[in-house]
PDB file of C-alpha atoms in Angstrom:
ATOM      1  CA  MET A   1     -57.216 -48.984  32.995  1.00 38.00           C
ATOM      2  CA  ALA A   2     -58.778 -47.428  29.900  1.00 37.00           C
ATOM      3  CA  ARG A   3     -62.046 -48.778  28.632  1.00 43.00           C
ATOM      4  CA  THR A   4     -61.719 -50.938  25.569  1.00 41.00           C
ATOM      5  CA  ASP A   5     -65.379 -51.674  24.901  1.00 49.00           C
ATOM      6  CA  THR A   6     -66.935 -51.324  21.470  1.00 56.00           C
ATOM      7  CA  LEU A   7     -69.831 -48.939  22.096  1.00 68.00           C
ATOM      8  CA  PRO A   8     -69.751 -46.746  18.952  1.00 72.00           C
ATOM      9  CA  MET A   9     -69.213 -43.048  19.521  1.00 76.00           C
ATOM     10  CA  ASN A  10     -72.237 -42.112  17.409  1.00 83.00           C
ATOM     11  CA  ILE A  11     -74.522 -44.173  19.672  1.00 86.00           C
ATOM     12  CA  SER A  12     -73.269 -42.463  22.811  1.00 87.00           C
ATOM     13  CA  GLN A  13     -73.727 -39.115  21.062  1.00 88.00           C
ATOM     14  CA  LEU A  14     -77.294 -40.112  20.205  1.00 90.00           C
ATOM     15  CA  PHE A  15     -78.108 -40.601  23.893  1.00 92.00           C
ATOM     16  CA  GLU A  16     -76.337 -37.340  24.739  1.00 90.00           C
ATOM     17  CA  GLU A  17     -78.213 -35.299  22.134  1.00 90.00           C
ATOM     18  CA  ARG A  18     -81.660 -36.944  22.036  1.00 91.00           C
ATOM     19  CA  GLY A  19     -82.030 -38.620  25.425  1.00 93.00           C
ATOM     20  CA  LEU A  20     -83.561 -37.336  28.638  1.00 94.00           C
ATOM     21  CA  GLN A  21     -80.731 -36.341  30.970  1.00 95.00           C
ATOM     22  CA  LEU A  22     -81.165 -37.388  34.590  1.00 95.00           C
ATOM     23  CA  GLN A  23     -79.131 -37.109  37.804  1.00 96.00           C
ATOM     24  CA  VAL A  24     -79.521 -40.032  40.226  1.00 96.00           C
ATOM     25  CA  GLU A  25     -78.241 -40.176  43.777  1.00 96.00           C
ATOM     26  CA  LYS A  26     -76.513 -43.080  45.466  1.00 94.00           C
ATOM     27  CA  GLY A  27     -79.142 -45.671  46.408  1.00 93.00           C
ATOM     28  CA  ASP A  28     -81.694 -44.509  43.819  1.00 96.00           C
ATOM     29  CA  TYR A  29     -83.282 -47.200  41.639  1.00 95.00           C
ATOM     30  CA  ILE A  30     -83.201 -46.808  37.847  1.00 95.00           C
ATOM     31  CA  PHE A  31     -85.683 -49.619  37.233  1.00 94.00           C
ATOM     32  CA  HIS A  32     -87.081 -52.605  39.107  1.00 93.00           C
ATOM     33  CA  GLU A  33     -87.488 -56.236  38.120  1.00 91.00           C
ATOM     34  CA  GLY A  34     -90.921 -56.741  36.539  1.00 90.00           C
ATOM     35  CA  GLU A  35     -91.360 -53.162  35.304  1.00 92.00           C
ATOM     36  CA  SER A  36     -92.057 -52.459  31.629  1.00 90.00           C
ATOM     37  CA  ALA A  37     -88.799 -52.215  29.665  1.00 90.00           C
ATOM     38  CA  GLY A  38     -89.686 -49.419  27.278  1.00 90.00           C
ATOM     39  CA  ASP A  39     -86.467 -47.406  27.656  1.00 93.00           C
ATOM     40  CA  LEU A  40     -82.721 -47.847  27.420  1.00 93.00           C
ATOM     41  CA  PHE A  41     -80.319 -46.081  29.785  1.00 95.00           C
ATOM     42  CA  PHE A  42     -76.865 -44.731  28.946  1.00 94.00           C
ATOM     43  CA  ILE A  43     -74.525 -44.166  31.895  1.00 94.00           C
ATOM     44  CA  LYS A  44     -72.700 -40.858  31.412  1.00 94.00           C
ATOM     45  CA  ASN A  45     -70.986 -40.960  34.806  1.00 93.00           C
ATOM     46  CA  GLY A  46     -71.178 -43.114  37.931  1.00 92.00           C
ATOM     47  CA  SER A  47     -71.752 -46.790  38.696  1.00 91.00           C
ATOM     48  CA  ILE A  48     -74.965 -48.810  38.447  1.00 93.00           C
ATOM     49  CA  GLN A  49     -75.482 -52.240  40.009  1.00 92.00           C
ATOM     50  CA  ILE A  50     -77.542 -54.781  38.044  1.00 92.00           C
ATOM     51  CA  SER A  51     -78.966 -57.421  40.384  1.00 90.00           C
ATOM     52  CA  LYS A  52     -81.733 -59.942  40.865  1.00 85.00           C
ATOM     53  CA  GLU A  53     -83.419 -61.259  43.991  1.00 78.00           C
ATOM     54  CA  SER A  54     -83.665 -65.033  44.232  1.00 70.00           C
ATOM     55  CA  GLU A  55     -86.667 -66.919  45.588  1.00 69.00           C
ATOM     56  CA  ASN A  56     -85.074 -67.129  49.057  1.00 69.00           C
ATOM     57  CA  GLY A  57     -84.540 -63.366  49.161  1.00 68.00           C
ATOM     58  CA  LYS A  58     -80.818 -63.427  48.362  1.00 72.00           C
ATOM     59  CA  GLU A  59     -79.582 -60.628  46.104  1.00 74.00           C
ATOM     60  CA  LEU A  60     -77.326 -61.661  43.224  1.00 80.00           C
ATOM     61  CA  THR A  61     -75.310 -59.030  41.385  1.00 85.00           C
ATOM     62  CA  PHE A  62     -74.680 -59.716  37.704  1.00 83.00           C
ATOM     63  CA  ARG A  63     -72.928 -56.537  36.631  1.00 87.00           C
ATOM     64  CA  VAL A  64     -71.500 -53.297  37.982  1.00 89.00           C
ATOM     65  CA  CYS A  65     -71.782 -50.912  35.052  1.00 89.00           C
ATOM     66  CA  GLY A  66     -69.825 -47.692  34.719  1.00 87.00           C
ATOM     67  CA  LYS A  67     -69.376 -44.797  32.334  1.00 88.00           C
ATOM     68  CA  ASN A  68     -70.310 -45.399  28.666  1.00 87.00           C
ATOM     69  CA  SER A  69     -72.414 -48.503  29.406  1.00 88.00           C
ATOM     70  CA  ILE A  70     -75.983 -49.061  28.202  1.00 90.00           C
ATOM     71  CA  ILE A  71     -78.385 -50.847  30.542  1.00 91.00           C
ATOM     72  CA  GLY A  72     -81.992 -51.950  30.198  1.00 88.00           C
ATOM     73  CA  GLU A  73     -83.669 -54.884  28.510  1.00 77.00           C
ATOM     74  CA  SER A  74     -85.786 -53.152  25.909  1.00 71.00           C
ATOM     75  CA  SER A  75     -86.358 -55.525  22.997  1.00 76.00           C
ATOM     76  CA  LEU A  76     -85.833 -53.483  19.836  1.00 83.00           C
ATOM     77  CA  PHE A  77     -88.112 -54.113  16.843  1.00 84.00           C
ATOM     78  CA  GLY A  78     -90.302 -56.382  18.940  1.00 83.00           C
ATOM     79  CA  PRO A  79     -92.992 -56.210  21.634  1.00 85.00           C
ATOM     80  CA  THR A  80     -92.187 -54.372  24.849  1.00 83.00           C
ATOM     81  CA  THR A  81     -90.897 -56.759  27.495  1.00 87.00           C
ATOM     82  CA  VAL A  82     -90.255 -56.375  31.234  1.00 90.00           C
ATOM     83  CA  HIS A  83     -87.005 -55.997  33.138  1.00 90.00           C
ATOM     84  CA  SER A  84     -85.730 -59.293  34.555  1.00 87.00           C
ATOM     85  CA  ASN A  85     -83.263 -57.452  36.828  1.00 90.00           C
ATOM     86  CA  THR A  86     -83.088 -54.371  39.040  1.00 94.00           C
ATOM     87  CA  ALA A  87     -80.728 -51.421  38.509  1.00 95.00           C
ATOM     88  CA  LYS A  88     -79.551 -49.252  41.418  1.00 95.00           C
ATOM     89  CA  ALA A  89     -77.010 -46.433  41.600  1.00 95.00           C
ATOM     90  CA  ILE A  90     -74.172 -47.315  43.976  1.00 91.00           C
ATOM     91  CA  VAL A  91     -72.661 -43.819  43.669  1.00 91.00           C
ATOM     92  CA  ASP A  92     -74.110 -40.486  42.532  1.00 95.00           C
ATOM     93  CA  SER A  93     -74.568 -40.975  38.789  1.00 96.00           C
ATOM     94  CA  GLU A  94     -75.700 -39.279  35.599  1.00 96.00           C
ATOM     95  CA  ILE A  95     -77.684 -41.132  32.943  1.00 96.00           C
ATOM     96  CA  ALA A  96     -79.436 -40.437  29.647  1.00 96.00           C
ATOM     97  CA  ILE A  97     -82.726 -42.179  28.832  1.00 96.00           C
ATOM     98  CA  LEU A  98     -83.932 -42.965  25.304  1.00 94.00           C
ATOM     99  CA  ASN A  99     -87.248 -44.569  24.448  1.00 93.00           C
ATOM    100  CA  LYS A 100     -87.002 -47.796  22.472  1.00 91.00           C
ATOM    101  CA  HIS A 101     -89.260 -46.509  19.673  1.00 91.00           C
ATOM    102  CA  SER A 102     -87.051 -43.448  19.216  1.00 92.00           C
ATOM    103  CA  LEU A 103     -83.924 -45.625  19.066  1.00 90.00           C
ATOM    104  CA  GLU A 104     -85.597 -47.933  16.531  1.00 91.00           C
ATOM    105  CA  MET A 105     -86.368 -44.932  14.322  1.00 92.00           C
ATOM    106  CA  PHE A 106     -82.804 -43.602  14.510  1.00 91.00           C
ATOM    107  CA  LEU A 107     -81.331 -47.028  13.746  1.00 90.00           C
ATOM    108  CA  THR A 108     -83.664 -47.525  10.767  1.00 93.00           C
ATOM    109  CA  GLU A 109     -82.780 -44.138   9.298  1.00 92.00           C
ATOM    110  CA  GLN A 110     -79.007 -44.583   9.762  1.00 90.00           C
ATOM    111  CA  PRO A 111     -77.638 -47.951   8.527  1.00 90.00           C
ATOM    112  CA  THR A 112     -74.120 -47.259   9.864  1.00 88.00           C
ATOM    113  CA  LEU A 113     -75.620 -46.642  13.293  1.00 89.00           C
ATOM    114  CA  MET A 114     -77.544 -49.922  13.016  1.00 90.00           C
ATOM    115  CA  ILE A 115     -74.367 -51.849  12.137  1.00 88.00           C
ATOM    116  CA  GLY A 116     -72.506 -50.318  15.063  1.00 86.00           C
ATOM    117  CA  TYR A 117     -75.334 -51.182  17.448  1.00 87.00           C
ATOM    118  CA  LEU A 118     -75.505 -54.789  16.222  1.00 87.00           C
ATOM    119  CA  LYS A 119     -71.747 -55.189  16.739  1.00 85.00           C
ATOM    120  CA  TRP A 120     -72.097 -53.837  20.261  1.00 85.00           C
ATOM    121  CA  ILE A 121     -75.012 -56.214  21.021  1.00 84.00           C
ATOM    122  CA  GLN A 122     -72.961 -59.151  19.750  1.00 84.00           C
ATOM    123  CA  ASN A 123     -70.095 -58.220  22.065  1.00 84.00           C
ATOM    124  CA  GLU A 124     -72.505 -57.925  25.015  1.00 82.00           C
ATOM    125  CA  ASN A 125     -73.842 -61.427  24.300  1.00 83.00           C
ATOM    126  CA  LEU A 126     -70.302 -62.851  24.206  1.00 84.00           C
ATOM    127  CA  LYS A 127     -69.529 -61.106  27.501  1.00 81.00           C
ATOM    128  CA  ASN A 128     -72.614 -62.569  29.177  1.00 78.00           C
ATOM    129  CA  GLN A 129     -71.908 -66.076  27.854  1.00 80.00           C
ATOM    130  CA  SER A 130     -68.344 -65.890  29.145  1.00 78.00           C
ATOM    131  CA  LEU A 131     -69.518 -64.738  32.574  1.00 77.00           C
ATOM    132  CA  ILE A 132     -72.054 -67.555  32.911  1.00 76.00           C
ATOM    133  CA  ARG A 133     -69.448 -70.105  31.755  1.00 76.00           C
ATOM    134  CA  ASP A 134     -66.953 -69.030  34.408  1.00 73.00           C
ATOM    135  CA  LEU A 135     -69.499 -69.032  37.226  1.00 72.00           C
ATOM    136  CA  VAL A 136     -70.771 -72.506  36.306  1.00 73.00           C
ATOM    137  CA  ILE A 137     -67.636 -74.382  35.244  1.00 75.00           C
ATOM    138  CA  HIS A 138     -64.931 -73.286  37.688  1.00 71.00           C
ATOM    139  CA  GLY A 139     -66.738 -73.727  41.020  1.00 80.00           C
ATOM    140  CA  LYS A 140     -66.712 -71.283  43.935  1.00 86.00           C
ATOM    141  CA  LYS A 141     -62.978 -70.605  43.889  1.00 88.00           C
ATOM    142  CA  GLY A 142     -62.958 -70.178  40.133  1.00 86.00           C
ATOM    143  CA  ALA A 143     -65.947 -67.858  40.333  1.00 89.00           C
ATOM    144  CA  LEU A 144     -64.039 -65.612  42.733  1.00 93.00           C
ATOM    145  CA  TYR A 145     -60.820 -65.692  40.710  1.00 93.00           C
ATOM    146  CA  SER A 146     -62.575 -64.966  37.418  1.00 91.00           C
ATOM    147  CA  THR A 147     -64.563 -62.167  39.076  1.00 92.00           C
ATOM    148  CA  LEU A 148     -61.352 -60.560  40.336  1.00 95.00           C
ATOM    149  CA  ILE A 149     -59.853 -60.835  36.846  1.00 94.00           C
ATOM    150  CA  ARG A 150     -62.956 -59.235  35.307  1.00 91.00           C
ATOM    151  CA  LEU A 151     -62.861 -56.461  37.883  1.00 94.00           C
ATOM    152  CA  SER A 152     -59.202 -55.839  37.018  1.00 94.00           C
ATOM    153  CA  ASN A 153     -60.107 -55.456  33.326  1.00 92.00           C
ATOM    154  CA  THR A 154     -62.977 -53.113  34.135  1.00 90.00           C
ATOM    155  CA  TYR A 155     -61.858 -51.013  37.103  1.00 91.00           C
ATOM    156  CA  GLY A 156     -58.179 -51.884  37.425  1.00 93.00           C
ATOM    157  CA  LYS A 157     -55.288 -49.442  37.732  1.00 94.00           C
ATOM    158  CA  PRO A 158     -51.913 -51.143  37.048  1.00 94.00           C
ATOM    159  CA  LEU A 159     -49.292 -50.592  39.734  1.00 93.00           C
ATOM    160  CA  ASP A 160     -46.358 -52.120  37.834  1.00 88.00           C
ATOM    161  CA  GLU A 161     -45.082 -52.268  34.264  1.00 85.00           C
ATOM    162  CA  ASN A 162     -46.100 -55.907  33.811  1.00 83.00           C
ATOM    163  CA  LYS A 163     -49.673 -55.185  34.929  1.00 87.00           C
ATOM    164  CA  ASN A 164     -49.476 -58.061  37.405  1.00 92.00           C
ATOM    165  CA  GLN A 165     -50.316 -55.832  40.371  1.00 95.00           C
ATOM    166  CA  ILE A 166     -53.663 -54.095  39.974  1.00 95.00           C
ATOM    167  CA  LEU A 167     -55.611 -51.741  42.222  1.00 96.00           C
ATOM    168  CA  LEU A 168     -59.376 -52.234  41.807  1.00 96.00           C
ATOM    169  CA  ASP A 169     -60.655 -48.669  41.771  1.00 93.00           C
ATOM    170  CA  ILE A 170     -64.145 -49.523  43.004  1.00 91.00           C
ATOM    171  CA  TYR A 171     -65.410 -49.794  46.575  1.00 91.00           C
ATOM    172  CA  LEU A 172     -66.473 -53.370  47.337  1.00 91.00           C
ATOM    173  CA  THR A 173     -67.526 -55.027  50.563  1.00 90.00           C
ATOM    174  CA  ASN A 174     -67.149 -58.788  50.975  1.00 91.00           C
ATOM    175  CA  THR A 175     -70.923 -58.980  50.600  1.00 89.00           C
ATOM    176  CA  ASP A 176     -70.640 -57.218  47.227  1.00 90.00           C
ATOM    177  CA  VAL A 177     -67.978 -59.669  46.067  1.00 92.00           C
ATOM    178  CA  ALA A 178     -70.073 -62.618  47.266  1.00 89.00           C
ATOM    179  CA  SER A 179     -73.064 -61.303  45.320  1.00 87.00           C
ATOM    180  CA  LEU A 180     -70.953 -61.019  42.163  1.00 88.00           C
ATOM    181  CA  CYS A 181     -69.800 -64.619  42.648  1.00 86.00           C
ATOM    182  CA  SER A 182     -73.281 -65.974  43.450  1.00 80.00           C
ATOM    183  CA  THR A 183     -72.098 -67.464  46.737  1.00 83.00           C
ATOM    184  CA  SER A 184     -72.222 -66.763  50.475  1.00 86.00           C
ATOM    185  CA  ARG A 185     -70.339 -63.977  52.250  1.00 89.00           C
ATOM    186  CA  GLU A 186     -68.848 -66.521  54.664  1.00 92.00           C
ATOM    187  CA  MET A 187     -67.358 -68.512  51.775  1.00 92.00           C
ATOM    188  CA  ILE A 188     -65.949 -65.359  50.173  1.00 93.00           C
ATOM    189  CA  ASN A 189     -64.487 -64.221  53.507  1.00 94.00           C
ATOM    190  CA  ARG A 190     -62.519 -67.471  53.813  1.00 95.00           C
ATOM    191  CA  MET A 191     -61.265 -67.404  50.234  1.00 95.00           C
ATOM    192  CA  LEU A 192     -60.284 -63.724  50.307  1.00 95.00           C
ATOM    193  CA  ASN A 193     -58.449 -64.188  53.611  1.00 95.00           C
ATOM    194  CA  ASP A 194     -56.636 -67.197  52.172  1.00 95.00           C
ATOM    195  CA  LEU A 195     -55.550 -65.155  49.135  1.00 96.00           C
ATOM    196  CA  LYS A 196     -54.396 -62.374  51.446  1.00 95.00           C
ATOM    197  CA  LYS A 197     -52.458 -64.853  53.596  1.00 95.00           C
ATOM    198  CA  HIS A 198     -50.553 -66.018  50.502  1.00 95.00           C
ATOM    199  CA  ASN A 199     -49.917 -62.444  49.298  1.00 96.00           C
ATOM    200  CA  ILE A 200     -52.100 -62.815  46.214  1.00 96.00           C
ATOM    201  CA  ILE A 201     -54.295 -59.871  47.176  1.00 96.00           C
ATOM    202  CA  SER A 202     -54.509 -57.186  49.833  1.00 96.00           C
ATOM    203  CA  PHE A 203     -57.481 -55.078  50.851  1.00 91.00           C
ATOM    204  CA  ASP A 204     -57.857 -51.811  52.669  1.00 90.00           C
ATOM    205  CA  LYS A 205     -61.099 -50.024  53.565  1.00 88.00           C
ATOM    206  CA  GLY A 206     -63.157 -51.626  50.800  1.00 88.00           C
ATOM    207  CA  TYR A 207     -60.523 -51.446  48.047  1.00 94.00           C
ATOM    208  CA  ILE A 208     -58.838 -54.621  46.797  1.00 96.00           C
ATOM    209  CA  THR A 209     -55.344 -54.739  45.317  1.00 97.00           C
ATOM    210  CA  ILE A 210     -54.398 -57.790  43.268  1.00 97.00           C
ATOM    211  CA  LEU A 211     -50.729 -58.496  43.957  1.00 96.00           C
ATOM    212  CA  ASP A 212     -50.359 -61.480  41.611  1.00 96.00           C
ATOM    213  CA  LEU A 213     -52.820 -61.424  38.712  1.00 95.00           C
ATOM    214  CA  ASN A 214     -50.932 -64.184  36.897  1.00 94.00           C
ATOM    215  CA  TYR A 215     -51.565 -66.572  39.803  1.00 95.00           C
ATOM    216  CA  LEU A 216     -55.328 -66.054  39.503  1.00 94.00           C
ATOM    217  CA  LYS A 217     -55.194 -66.630  35.752  1.00 91.00           C
ATOM    218  CA  GLU A 218     -53.095 -69.780  36.052  1.00 91.00           C
ATOM    219  CA  GLU A 219     -55.388 -71.283  38.707  1.00 89.00           C
ATOM    220  CA  ILE A 220     -58.406 -71.189  36.377  1.00 85.00           C
ATOM    221  CA  ALA A 221     -56.464 -71.838  33.129  1.00 83.00           C
ATOM    222  CA  CYS A 222     -57.451 -68.370  31.921  1.00 82.00           C
ATOM    223  CA  GLU A 223     -57.905 -68.210  28.145  1.00 80.00           C
ATOM    224  CA  ASN A 224     -56.907 -64.516  28.069  1.00 80.00           C
ATOM    225  CA  CYS A 225     -60.102 -63.444  26.347  1.00 80.00           C
ATOM    226  CA  PRO A 226     -60.114 -59.892  24.944  1.00 79.00           C
ATOM    227  CA  ALA A 227     -60.732 -57.222  27.576  1.00 78.00           C
ATOM    228  CA  THR A 228     -63.892 -56.260  25.684  1.00 80.00           C
ATOM    229  CA  ILE A 229     -65.375 -59.614  26.754  1.00 82.00           C
ATOM    230  CA  CYS A 230     -63.680 -60.359  30.093  1.00 87.00           C
ATOM    231  CA  ARG A 231     -65.410 -57.559  32.010  1.00 87.00           C
ATOM    232  CA  ILE A 232     -67.866 -57.176  34.892  1.00 87.00           C
ATOM    233  CA  ASP A 233     -69.934 -54.383  33.320  1.00 81.00           C
TER     234      ASP A 233
END
């Protein structure tokens, strides 16, 4: 499924032309929670997991970001903050790094670039608000269903004309899915097996196929938000 996000082309070009290019291997960390957030990171290729460790040591995954995503929590035009999450490459990836002061300068000098960046930030905020809403309001089952829907909008490959059957083109263990849903692996195992039993999904060697996307949407009274907002990245 093609990306439909709103990251302006001139911003991605800025990272390509002015940023530090870096190859990262699977398992490498981009930044850790608590480190100074003086840079922003543009993902040219690959997949980066954004997660946080809770007080009891449980890892919670908030996002799985792919190509053309920007990660990092650098506060532009303000004091340097620290990262509240950890970023790790889950496949071999390629990123571009741009210092926050350099980005501030470029945005100040180019008003059209500034407008594009502000629009992108606004969309990111809407995406995060929507994600938190779904995880809190719909309970454990709703969290799983909404996560599967978001994954379909982000990594899905339609298998039929109606786009009701979707292959999720991303390797996910049940532990990964549980982390995305902020719940236990045992709970996710039961719910995934129940969906499989009723032919709503199938899974094979870490890849999930949604066989009835409309069922998932109906169960949580999906509002059919734009794909730019209903995403996992």
